[in-house]
Short mmCIF file of N, CA and C in Angstrom, two decimals:
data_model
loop_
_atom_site.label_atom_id
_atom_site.label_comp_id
_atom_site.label_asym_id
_atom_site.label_seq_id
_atom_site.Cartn_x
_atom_site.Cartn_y
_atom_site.Cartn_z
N UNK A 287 40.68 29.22 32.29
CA UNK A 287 39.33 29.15 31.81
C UNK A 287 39.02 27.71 31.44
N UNK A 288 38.06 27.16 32.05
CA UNK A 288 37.39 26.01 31.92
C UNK A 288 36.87 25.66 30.26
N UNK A 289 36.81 24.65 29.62
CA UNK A 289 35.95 24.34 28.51
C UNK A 289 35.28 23.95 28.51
N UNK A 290 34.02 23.47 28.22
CA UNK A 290 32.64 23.04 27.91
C UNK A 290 32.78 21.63 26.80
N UNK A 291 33.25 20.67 27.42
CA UNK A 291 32.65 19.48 26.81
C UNK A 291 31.24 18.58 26.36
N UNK A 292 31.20 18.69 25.11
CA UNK A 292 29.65 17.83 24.20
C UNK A 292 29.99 16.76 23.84
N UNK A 293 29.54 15.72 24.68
CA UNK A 293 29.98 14.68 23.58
C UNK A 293 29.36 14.31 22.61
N UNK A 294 30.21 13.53 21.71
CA UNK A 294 29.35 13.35 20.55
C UNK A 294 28.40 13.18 20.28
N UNK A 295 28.23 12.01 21.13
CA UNK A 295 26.66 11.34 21.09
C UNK A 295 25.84 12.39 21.12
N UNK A 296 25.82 13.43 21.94
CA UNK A 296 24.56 14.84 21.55
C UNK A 296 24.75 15.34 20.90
N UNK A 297 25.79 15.62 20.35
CA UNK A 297 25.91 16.46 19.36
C UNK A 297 24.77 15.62 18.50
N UNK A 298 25.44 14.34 17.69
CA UNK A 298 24.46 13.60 16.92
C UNK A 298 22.85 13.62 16.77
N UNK A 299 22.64 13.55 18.30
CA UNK A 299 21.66 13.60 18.56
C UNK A 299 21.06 14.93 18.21
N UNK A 300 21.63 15.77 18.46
CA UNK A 300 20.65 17.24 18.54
C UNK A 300 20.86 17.51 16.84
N UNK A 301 21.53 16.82 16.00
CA UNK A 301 21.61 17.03 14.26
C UNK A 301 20.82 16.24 14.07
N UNK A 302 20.64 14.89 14.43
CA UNK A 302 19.66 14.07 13.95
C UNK A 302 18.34 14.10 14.54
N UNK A 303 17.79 14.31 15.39
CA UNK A 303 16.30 14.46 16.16
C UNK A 303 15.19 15.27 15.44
N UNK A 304 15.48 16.77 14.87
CA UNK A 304 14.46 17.35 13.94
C UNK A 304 14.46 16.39 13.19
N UNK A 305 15.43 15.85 12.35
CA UNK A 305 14.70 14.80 10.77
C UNK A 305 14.11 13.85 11.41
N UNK A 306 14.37 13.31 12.35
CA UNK A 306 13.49 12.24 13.07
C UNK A 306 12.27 12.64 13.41
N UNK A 307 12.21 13.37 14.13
CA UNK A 307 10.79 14.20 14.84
C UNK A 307 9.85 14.65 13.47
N UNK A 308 10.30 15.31 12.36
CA UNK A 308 9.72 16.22 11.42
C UNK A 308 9.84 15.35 9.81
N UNK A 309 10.30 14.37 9.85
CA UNK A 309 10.69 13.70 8.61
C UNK A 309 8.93 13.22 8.75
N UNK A 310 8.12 13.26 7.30
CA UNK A 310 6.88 12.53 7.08
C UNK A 310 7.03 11.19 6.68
N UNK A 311 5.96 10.42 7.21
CA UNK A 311 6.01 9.17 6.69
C UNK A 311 4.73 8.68 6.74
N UNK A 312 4.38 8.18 5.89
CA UNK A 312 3.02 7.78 5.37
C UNK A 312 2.70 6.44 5.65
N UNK A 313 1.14 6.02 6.55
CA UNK A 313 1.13 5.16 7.51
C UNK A 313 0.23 4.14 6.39
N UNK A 314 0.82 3.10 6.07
CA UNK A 314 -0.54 2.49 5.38
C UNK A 314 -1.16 1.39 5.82
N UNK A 315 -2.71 1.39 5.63
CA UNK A 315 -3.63 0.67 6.61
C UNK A 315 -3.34 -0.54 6.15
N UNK A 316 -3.23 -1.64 7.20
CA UNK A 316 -3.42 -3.12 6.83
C UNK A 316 -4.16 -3.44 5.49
N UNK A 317 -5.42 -2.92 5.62
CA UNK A 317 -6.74 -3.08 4.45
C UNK A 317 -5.64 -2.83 3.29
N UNK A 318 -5.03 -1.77 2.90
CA UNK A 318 -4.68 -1.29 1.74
C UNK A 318 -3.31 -2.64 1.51
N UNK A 319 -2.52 -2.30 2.22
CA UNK A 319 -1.33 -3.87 2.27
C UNK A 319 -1.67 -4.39 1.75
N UNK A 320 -2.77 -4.95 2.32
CA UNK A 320 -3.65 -6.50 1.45
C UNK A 320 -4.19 -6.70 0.58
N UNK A 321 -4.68 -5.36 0.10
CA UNK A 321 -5.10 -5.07 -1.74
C UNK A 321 -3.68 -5.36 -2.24
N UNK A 322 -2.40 -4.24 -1.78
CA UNK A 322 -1.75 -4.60 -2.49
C UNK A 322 -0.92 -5.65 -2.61
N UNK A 323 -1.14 -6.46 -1.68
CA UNK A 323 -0.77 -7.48 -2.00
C UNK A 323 -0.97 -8.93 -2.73
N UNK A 324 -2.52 -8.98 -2.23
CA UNK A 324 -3.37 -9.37 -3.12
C UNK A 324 -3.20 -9.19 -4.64
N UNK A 325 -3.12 -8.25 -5.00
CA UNK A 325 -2.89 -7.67 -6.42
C UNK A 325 -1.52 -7.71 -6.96
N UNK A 326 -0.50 -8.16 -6.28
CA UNK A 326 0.62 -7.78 -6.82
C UNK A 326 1.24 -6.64 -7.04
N UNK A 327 0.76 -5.27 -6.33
CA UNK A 327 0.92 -3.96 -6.63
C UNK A 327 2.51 -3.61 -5.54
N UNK A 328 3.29 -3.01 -6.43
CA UNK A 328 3.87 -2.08 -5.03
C UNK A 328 3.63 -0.63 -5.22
N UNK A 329 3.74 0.12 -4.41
CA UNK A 329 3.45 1.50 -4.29
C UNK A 329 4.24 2.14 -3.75
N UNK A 330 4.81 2.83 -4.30
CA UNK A 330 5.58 4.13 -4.00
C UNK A 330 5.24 5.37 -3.56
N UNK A 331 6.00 5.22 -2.25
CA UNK A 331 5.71 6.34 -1.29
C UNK A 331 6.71 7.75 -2.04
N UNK A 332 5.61 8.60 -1.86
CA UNK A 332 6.63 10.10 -1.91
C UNK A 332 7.47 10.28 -0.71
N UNK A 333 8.29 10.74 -0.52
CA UNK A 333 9.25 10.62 0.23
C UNK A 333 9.80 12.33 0.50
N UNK A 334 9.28 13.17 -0.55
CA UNK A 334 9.22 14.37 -0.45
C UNK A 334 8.40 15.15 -0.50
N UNK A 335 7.83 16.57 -0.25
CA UNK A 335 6.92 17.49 -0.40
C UNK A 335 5.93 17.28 0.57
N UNK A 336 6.12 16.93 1.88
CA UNK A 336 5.16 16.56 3.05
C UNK A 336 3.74 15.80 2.97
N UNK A 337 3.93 14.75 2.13
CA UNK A 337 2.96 13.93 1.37
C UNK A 337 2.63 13.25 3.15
N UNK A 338 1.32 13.22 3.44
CA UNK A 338 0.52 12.71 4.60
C UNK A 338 -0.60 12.25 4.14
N UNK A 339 -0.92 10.90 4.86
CA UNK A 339 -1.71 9.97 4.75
C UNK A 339 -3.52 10.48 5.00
N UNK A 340 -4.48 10.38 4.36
CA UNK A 340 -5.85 10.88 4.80
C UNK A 340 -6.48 10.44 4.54
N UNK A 341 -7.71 10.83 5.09
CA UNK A 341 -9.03 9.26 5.41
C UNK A 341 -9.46 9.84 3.84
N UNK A 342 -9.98 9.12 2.77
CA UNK A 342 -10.57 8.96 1.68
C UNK A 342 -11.91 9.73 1.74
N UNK A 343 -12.32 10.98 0.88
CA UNK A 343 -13.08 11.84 0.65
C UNK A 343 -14.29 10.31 0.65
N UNK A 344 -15.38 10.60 2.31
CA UNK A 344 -16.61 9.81 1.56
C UNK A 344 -16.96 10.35 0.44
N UNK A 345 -17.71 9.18 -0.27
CA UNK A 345 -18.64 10.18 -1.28
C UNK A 345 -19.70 8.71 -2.00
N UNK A 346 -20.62 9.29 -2.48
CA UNK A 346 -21.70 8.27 -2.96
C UNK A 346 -21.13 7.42 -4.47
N UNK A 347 -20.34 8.38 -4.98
CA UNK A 347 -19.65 7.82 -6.44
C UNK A 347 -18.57 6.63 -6.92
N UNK A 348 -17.55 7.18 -5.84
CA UNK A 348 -16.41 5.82 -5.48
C UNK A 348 -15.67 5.67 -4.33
N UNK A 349 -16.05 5.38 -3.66
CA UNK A 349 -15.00 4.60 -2.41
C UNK A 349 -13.70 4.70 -3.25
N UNK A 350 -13.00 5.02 -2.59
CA UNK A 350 -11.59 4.72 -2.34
C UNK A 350 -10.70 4.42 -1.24
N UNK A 351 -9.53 3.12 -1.30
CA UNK A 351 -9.45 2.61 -0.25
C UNK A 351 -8.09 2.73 0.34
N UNK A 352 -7.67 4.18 -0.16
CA UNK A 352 -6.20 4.94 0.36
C UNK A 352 -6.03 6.25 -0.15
N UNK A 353 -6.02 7.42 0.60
CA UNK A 353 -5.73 8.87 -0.16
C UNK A 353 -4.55 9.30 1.21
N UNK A 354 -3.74 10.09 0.07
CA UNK A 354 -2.41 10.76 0.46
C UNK A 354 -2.99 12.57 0.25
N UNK A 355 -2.28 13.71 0.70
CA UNK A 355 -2.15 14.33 0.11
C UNK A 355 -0.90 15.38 0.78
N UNK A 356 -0.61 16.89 -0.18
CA UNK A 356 0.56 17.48 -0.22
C UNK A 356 0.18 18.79 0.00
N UNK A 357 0.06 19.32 0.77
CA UNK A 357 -0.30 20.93 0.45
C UNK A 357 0.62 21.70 0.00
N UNK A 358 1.96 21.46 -0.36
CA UNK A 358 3.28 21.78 -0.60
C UNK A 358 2.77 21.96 -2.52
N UNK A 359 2.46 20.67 -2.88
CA UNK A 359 2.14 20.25 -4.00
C UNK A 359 0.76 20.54 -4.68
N UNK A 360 0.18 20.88 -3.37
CA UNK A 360 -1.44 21.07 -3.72
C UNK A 360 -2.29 19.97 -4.19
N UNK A 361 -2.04 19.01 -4.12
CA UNK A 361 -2.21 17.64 -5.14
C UNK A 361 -2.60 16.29 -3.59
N UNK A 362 -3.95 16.09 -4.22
CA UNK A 362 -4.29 15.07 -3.39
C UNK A 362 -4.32 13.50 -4.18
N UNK A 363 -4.00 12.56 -3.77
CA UNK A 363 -3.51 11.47 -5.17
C UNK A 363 -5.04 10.00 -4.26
N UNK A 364 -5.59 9.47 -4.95
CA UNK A 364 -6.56 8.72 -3.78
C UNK A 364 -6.09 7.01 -5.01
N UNK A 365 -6.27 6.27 -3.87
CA UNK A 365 -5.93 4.73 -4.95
C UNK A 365 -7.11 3.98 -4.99
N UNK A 366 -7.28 3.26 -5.44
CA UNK A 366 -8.58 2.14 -6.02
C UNK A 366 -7.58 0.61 -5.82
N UNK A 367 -7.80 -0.14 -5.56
CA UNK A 367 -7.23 -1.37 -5.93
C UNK A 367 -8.21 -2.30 -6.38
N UNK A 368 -8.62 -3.05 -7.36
CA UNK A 368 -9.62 -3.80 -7.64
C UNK A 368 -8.59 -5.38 -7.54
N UNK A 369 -8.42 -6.55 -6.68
CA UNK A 369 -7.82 -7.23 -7.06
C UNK A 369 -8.58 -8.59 -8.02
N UNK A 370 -8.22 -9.33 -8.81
CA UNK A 370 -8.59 -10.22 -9.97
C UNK A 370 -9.75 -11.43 -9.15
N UNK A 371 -10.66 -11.13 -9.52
CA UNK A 371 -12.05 -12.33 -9.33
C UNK A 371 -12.10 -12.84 -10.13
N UNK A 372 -11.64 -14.43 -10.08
CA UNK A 372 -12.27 -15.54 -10.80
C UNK A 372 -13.70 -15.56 -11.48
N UNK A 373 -14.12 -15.45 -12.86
CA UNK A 373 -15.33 -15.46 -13.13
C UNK A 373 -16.47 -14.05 -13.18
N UNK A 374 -15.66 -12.97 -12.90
CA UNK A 374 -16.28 -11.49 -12.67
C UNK A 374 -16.33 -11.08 -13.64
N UNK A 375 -16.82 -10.48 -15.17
CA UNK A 375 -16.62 -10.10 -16.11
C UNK A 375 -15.85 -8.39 -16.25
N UNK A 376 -15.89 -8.05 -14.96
CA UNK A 376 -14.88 -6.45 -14.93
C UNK A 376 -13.79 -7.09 -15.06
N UNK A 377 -13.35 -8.23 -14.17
CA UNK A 377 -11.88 -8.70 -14.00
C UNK A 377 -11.16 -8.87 -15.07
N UNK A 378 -12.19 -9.45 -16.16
CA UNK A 378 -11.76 -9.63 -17.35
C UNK A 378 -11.82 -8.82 -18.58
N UNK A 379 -12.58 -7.67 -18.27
CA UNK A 379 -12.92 -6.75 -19.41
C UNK A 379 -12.40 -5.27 -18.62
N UNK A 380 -11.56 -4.65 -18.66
CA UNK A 380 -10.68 -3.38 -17.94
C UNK A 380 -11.25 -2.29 -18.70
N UNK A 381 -11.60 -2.51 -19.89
CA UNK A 381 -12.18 -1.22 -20.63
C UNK A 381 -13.49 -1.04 -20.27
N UNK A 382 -13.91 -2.07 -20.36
CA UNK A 382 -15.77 -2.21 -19.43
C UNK A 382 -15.13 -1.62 -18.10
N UNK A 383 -14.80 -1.87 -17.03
CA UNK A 383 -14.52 -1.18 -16.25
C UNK A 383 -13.81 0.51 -15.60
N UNK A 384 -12.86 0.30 -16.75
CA UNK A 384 -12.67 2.14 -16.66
C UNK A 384 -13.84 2.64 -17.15
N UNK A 385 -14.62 2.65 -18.04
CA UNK A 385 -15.62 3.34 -18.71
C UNK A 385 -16.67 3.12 -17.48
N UNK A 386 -16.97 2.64 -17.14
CA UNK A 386 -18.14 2.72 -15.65
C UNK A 386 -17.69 3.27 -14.65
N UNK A 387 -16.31 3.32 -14.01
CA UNK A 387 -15.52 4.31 -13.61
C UNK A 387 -15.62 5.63 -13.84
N UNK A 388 -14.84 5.95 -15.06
CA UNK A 388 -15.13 7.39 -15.98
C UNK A 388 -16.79 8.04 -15.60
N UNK A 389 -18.16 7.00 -16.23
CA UNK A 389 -19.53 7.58 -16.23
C UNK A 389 -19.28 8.25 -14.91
N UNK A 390 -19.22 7.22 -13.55
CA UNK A 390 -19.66 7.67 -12.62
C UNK A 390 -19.08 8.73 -11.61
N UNK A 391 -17.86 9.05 -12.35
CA UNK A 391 -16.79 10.34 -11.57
C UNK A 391 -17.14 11.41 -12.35
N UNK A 392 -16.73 11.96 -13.44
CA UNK A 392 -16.90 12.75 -14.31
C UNK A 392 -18.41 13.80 -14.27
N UNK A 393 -18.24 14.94 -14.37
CA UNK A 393 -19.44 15.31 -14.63
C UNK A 393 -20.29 15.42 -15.22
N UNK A 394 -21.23 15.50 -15.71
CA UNK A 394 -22.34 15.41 -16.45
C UNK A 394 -22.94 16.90 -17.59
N UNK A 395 -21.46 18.18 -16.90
CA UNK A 395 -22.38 19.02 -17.43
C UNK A 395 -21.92 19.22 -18.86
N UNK A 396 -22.83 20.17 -19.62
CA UNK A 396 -22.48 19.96 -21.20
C UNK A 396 -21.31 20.48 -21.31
N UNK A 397 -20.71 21.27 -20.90
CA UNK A 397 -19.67 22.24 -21.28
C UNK A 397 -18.39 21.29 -20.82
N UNK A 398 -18.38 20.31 -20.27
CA UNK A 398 -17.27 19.62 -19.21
C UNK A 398 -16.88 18.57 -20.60
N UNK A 399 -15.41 18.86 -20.54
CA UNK A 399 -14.16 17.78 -21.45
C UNK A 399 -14.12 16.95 -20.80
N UNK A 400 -13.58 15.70 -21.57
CA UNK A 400 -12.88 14.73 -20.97
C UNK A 400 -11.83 14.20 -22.01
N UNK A 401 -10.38 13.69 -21.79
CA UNK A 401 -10.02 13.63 -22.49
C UNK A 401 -9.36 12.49 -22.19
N UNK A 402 -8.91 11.15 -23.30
CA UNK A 402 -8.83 10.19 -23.40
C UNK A 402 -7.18 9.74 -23.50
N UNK A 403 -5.97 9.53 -23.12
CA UNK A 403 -4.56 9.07 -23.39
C UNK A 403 -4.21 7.58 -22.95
N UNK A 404 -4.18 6.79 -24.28
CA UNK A 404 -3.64 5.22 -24.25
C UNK A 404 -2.44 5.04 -24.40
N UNK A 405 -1.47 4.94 -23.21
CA UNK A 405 -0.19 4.54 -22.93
C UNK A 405 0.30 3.58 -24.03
N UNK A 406 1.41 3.60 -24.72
CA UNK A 406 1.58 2.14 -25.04
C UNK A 406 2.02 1.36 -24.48
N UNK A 407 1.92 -0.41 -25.24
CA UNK A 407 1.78 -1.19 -24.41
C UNK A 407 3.61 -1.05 -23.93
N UNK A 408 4.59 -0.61 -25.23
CA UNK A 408 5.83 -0.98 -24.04
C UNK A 408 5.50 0.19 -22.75
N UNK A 409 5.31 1.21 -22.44
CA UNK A 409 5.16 2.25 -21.76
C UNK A 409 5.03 1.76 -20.64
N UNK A 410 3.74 1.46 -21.06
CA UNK A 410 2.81 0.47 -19.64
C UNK A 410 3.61 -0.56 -19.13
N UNK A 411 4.10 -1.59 -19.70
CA UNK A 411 5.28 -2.91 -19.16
C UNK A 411 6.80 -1.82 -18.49
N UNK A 412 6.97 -1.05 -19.51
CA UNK A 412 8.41 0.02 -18.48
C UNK A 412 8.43 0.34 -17.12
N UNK A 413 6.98 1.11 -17.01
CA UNK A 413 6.41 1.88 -16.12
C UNK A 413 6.09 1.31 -15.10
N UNK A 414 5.22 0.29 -15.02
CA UNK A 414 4.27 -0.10 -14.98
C UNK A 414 3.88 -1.44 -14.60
N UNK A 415 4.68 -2.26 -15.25
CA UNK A 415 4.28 -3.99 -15.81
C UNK A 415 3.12 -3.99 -15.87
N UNK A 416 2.45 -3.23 -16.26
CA UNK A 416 0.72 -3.67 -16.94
C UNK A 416 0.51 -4.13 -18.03
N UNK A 417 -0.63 -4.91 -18.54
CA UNK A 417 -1.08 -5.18 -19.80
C UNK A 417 -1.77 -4.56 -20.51
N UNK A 418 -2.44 -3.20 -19.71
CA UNK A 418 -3.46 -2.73 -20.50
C UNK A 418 -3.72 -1.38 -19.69
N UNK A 419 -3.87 0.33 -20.30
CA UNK A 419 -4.01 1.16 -19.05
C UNK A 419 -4.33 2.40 -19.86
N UNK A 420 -5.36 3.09 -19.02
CA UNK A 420 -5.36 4.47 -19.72
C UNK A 420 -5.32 5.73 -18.79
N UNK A 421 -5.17 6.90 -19.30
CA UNK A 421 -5.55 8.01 -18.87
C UNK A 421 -6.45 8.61 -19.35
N UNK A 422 -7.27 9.58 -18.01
CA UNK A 422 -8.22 10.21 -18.55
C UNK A 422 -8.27 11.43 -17.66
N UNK A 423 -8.37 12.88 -18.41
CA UNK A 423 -8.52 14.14 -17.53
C UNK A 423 -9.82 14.59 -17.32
N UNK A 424 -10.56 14.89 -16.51
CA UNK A 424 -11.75 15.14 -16.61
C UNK A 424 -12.23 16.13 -15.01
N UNK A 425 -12.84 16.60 -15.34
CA UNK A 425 -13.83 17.55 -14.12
C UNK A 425 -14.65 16.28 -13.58
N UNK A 426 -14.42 16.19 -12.07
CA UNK A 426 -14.94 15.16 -11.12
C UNK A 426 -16.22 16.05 -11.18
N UNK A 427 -17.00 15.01 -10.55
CA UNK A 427 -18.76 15.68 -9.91
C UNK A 427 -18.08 16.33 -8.34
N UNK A 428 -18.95 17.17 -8.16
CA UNK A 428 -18.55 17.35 -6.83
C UNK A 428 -18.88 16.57 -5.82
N UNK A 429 -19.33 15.84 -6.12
CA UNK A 429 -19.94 14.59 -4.47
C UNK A 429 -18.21 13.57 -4.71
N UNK A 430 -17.62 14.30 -5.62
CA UNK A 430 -16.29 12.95 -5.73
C UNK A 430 -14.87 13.83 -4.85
N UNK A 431 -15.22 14.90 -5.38
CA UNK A 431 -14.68 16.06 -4.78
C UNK A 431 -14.31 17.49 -4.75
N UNK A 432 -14.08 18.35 -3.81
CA UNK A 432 -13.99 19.66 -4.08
C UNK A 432 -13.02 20.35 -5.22
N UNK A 433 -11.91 19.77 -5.61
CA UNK A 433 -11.24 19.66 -6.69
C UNK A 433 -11.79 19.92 -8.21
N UNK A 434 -11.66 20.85 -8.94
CA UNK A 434 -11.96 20.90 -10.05
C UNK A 434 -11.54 19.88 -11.29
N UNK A 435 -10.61 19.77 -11.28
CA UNK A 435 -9.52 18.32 -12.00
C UNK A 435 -9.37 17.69 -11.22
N UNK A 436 -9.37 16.40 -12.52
CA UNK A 436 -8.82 14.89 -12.06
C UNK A 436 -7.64 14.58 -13.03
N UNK A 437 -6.91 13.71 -12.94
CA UNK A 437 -6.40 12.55 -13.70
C UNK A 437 -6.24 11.58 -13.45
N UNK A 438 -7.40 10.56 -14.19
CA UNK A 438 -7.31 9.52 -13.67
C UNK A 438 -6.49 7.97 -14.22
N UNK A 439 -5.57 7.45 -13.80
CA UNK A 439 -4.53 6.35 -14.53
C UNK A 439 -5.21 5.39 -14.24
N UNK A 440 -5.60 4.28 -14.88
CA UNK A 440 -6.23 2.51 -14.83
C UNK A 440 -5.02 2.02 -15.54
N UNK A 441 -4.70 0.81 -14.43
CA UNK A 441 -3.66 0.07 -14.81
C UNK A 441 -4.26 -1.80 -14.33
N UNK A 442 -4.23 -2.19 -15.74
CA UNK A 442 -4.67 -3.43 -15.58
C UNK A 442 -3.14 -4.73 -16.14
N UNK A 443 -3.57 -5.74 -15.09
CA UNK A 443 -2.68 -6.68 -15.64
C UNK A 443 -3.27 -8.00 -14.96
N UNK A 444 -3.83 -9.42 -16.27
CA UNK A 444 -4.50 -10.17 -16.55
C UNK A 444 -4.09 -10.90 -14.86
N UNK A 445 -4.57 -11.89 -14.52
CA UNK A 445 -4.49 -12.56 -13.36
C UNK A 445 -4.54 -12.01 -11.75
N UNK A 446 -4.42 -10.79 -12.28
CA UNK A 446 -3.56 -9.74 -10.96
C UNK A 446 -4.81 -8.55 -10.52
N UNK A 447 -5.29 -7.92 -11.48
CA UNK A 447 -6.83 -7.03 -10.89
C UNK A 447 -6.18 -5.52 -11.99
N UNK A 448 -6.95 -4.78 -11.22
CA UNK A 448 -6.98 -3.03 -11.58
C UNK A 448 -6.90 -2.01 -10.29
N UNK A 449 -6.39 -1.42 -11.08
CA UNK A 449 -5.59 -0.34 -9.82
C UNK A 449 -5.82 0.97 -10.87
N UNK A 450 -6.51 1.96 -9.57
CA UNK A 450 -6.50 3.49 -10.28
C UNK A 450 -6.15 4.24 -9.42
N UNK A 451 -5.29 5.12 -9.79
CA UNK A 451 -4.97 6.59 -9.40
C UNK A 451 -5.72 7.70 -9.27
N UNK A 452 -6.34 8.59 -8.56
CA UNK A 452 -6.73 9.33 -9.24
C UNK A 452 -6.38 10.77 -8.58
N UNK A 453 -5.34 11.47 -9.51
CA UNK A 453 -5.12 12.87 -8.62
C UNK A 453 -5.52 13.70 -8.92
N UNK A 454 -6.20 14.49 -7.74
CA UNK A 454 -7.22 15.61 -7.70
C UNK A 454 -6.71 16.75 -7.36
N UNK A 455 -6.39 18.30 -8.10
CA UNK A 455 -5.68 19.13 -8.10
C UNK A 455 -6.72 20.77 -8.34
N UNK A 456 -6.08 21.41 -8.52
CA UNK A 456 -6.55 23.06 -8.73
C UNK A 456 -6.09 23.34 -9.92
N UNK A 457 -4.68 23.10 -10.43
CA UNK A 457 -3.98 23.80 -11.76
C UNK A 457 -4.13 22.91 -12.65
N UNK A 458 -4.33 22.96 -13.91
CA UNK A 458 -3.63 22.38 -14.73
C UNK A 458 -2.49 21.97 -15.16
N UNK A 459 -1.78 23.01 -14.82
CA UNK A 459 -0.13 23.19 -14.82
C UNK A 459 0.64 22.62 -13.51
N UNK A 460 -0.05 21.97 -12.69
CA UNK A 460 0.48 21.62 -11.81
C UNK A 460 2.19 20.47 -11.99
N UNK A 461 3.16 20.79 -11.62
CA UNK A 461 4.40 19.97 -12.26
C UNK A 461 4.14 18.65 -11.29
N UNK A 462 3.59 18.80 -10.13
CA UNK A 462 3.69 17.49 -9.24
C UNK A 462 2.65 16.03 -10.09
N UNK A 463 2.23 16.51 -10.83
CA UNK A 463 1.45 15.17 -11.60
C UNK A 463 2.06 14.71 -12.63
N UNK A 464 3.46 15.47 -13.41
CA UNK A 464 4.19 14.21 -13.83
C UNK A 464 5.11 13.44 -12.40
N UNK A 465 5.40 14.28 -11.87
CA UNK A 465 6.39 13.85 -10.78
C UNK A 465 5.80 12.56 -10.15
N UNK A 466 4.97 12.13 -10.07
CA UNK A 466 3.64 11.51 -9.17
C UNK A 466 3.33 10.80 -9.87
N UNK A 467 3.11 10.59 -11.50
CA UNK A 467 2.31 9.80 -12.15
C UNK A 467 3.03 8.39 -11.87
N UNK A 468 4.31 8.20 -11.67
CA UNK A 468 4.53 6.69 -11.26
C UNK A 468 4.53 5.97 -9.81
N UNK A 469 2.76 6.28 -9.68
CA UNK A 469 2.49 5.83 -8.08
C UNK A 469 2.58 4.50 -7.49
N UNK A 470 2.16 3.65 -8.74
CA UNK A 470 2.22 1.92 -8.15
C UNK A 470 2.26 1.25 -9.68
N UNK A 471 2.56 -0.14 -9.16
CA UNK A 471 3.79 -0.90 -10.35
C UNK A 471 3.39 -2.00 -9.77
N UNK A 472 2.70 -3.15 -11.13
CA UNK A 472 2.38 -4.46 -10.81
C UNK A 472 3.68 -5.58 -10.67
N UNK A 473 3.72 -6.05 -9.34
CA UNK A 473 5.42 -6.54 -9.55
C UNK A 473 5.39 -7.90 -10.58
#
């Protein structure tokens, strides 16, 4: 009786080809690179829960100029990069700027919370290397998106610009938004 020789090399091959073929990887646009680079930002890719790259919900309220999302996770995460203008008074005032942020996402109706969490400053330098950053939970308008919740992170650091997070979910209880909350880090 004859045997059936595999050589290795296929073998390898036929173990390694699904993770190759099926492994996600998240494509990021030149444009966004150059914010973050511009800015000093790095960003951390999820690497798990089939996190894929998607064109940014138009909408009349805020442009955003990179969205990921997870259906695994349920959790769509979208980025902002503002990088530092010489002479701009947002550049220099981050609380003036989240708060015009906040007005224009958030909804308007009476019954709608919002709720306010100031990192401290070591937190923010751990996390982070920021100088200055908040959180805020709040019900988006719907022209921002179909999503009932937000949470939105502003992370500012002097010379360098502002960068926001903002992940848009269904649960409250969702566990993937601590998992997630350390999306990008001023180097």
């Amino acid at each position: 009786m004859k045997q059936a020789v595999i050589p290795i090399s296929l073998c390898l091959a036929i173990l390694v080809l699904p993770a190759v073929c099926f492994s996600q990887k998240i494509d990021l646009p030149e444009t966004f690179k150059e914010l973050l680079n511009k800015a000093g930002i790095e960003f951390f890719e999820p690497l798990e829960a089939g996190y894929k790259d998607i064109e940014p919900w138009p909408n009349p309220y805020q442009p955003c100029n990179f969205a990921i999302r997870s259906r695994k996770e349920d959790l769509q995460i979208r980025y902002l990069i503002e990088p530092w203008k010489d002479g701009d008074p947002l550049s220099t005032n981050p609380h003036v700027a989240i708060f015009r942020t906040l007005t224009n996402l958030a909804t308007n109706a009476d019954d709608a919370l919002v709720s306010a969490i100031q990192p401290t400053g070591e937190n923010l330098r751990r996390d982070f290397n920021a100088d200055w950053g908040m959180v805020y939970f709040f019900q988006p308008k719907k022209g921002f998106s179909d999503k009932p919740f937000c949470r939105m992170v502003a992370l500012y650091k002097e010379g360098k610009g502002m960068a926001y997070i903002f992940y848009l979910f269904d649960d409250p209880g969702n566990e993937a938004l601590d998992i997630r909350y350390l999306a990008l880090r001023f180097q």
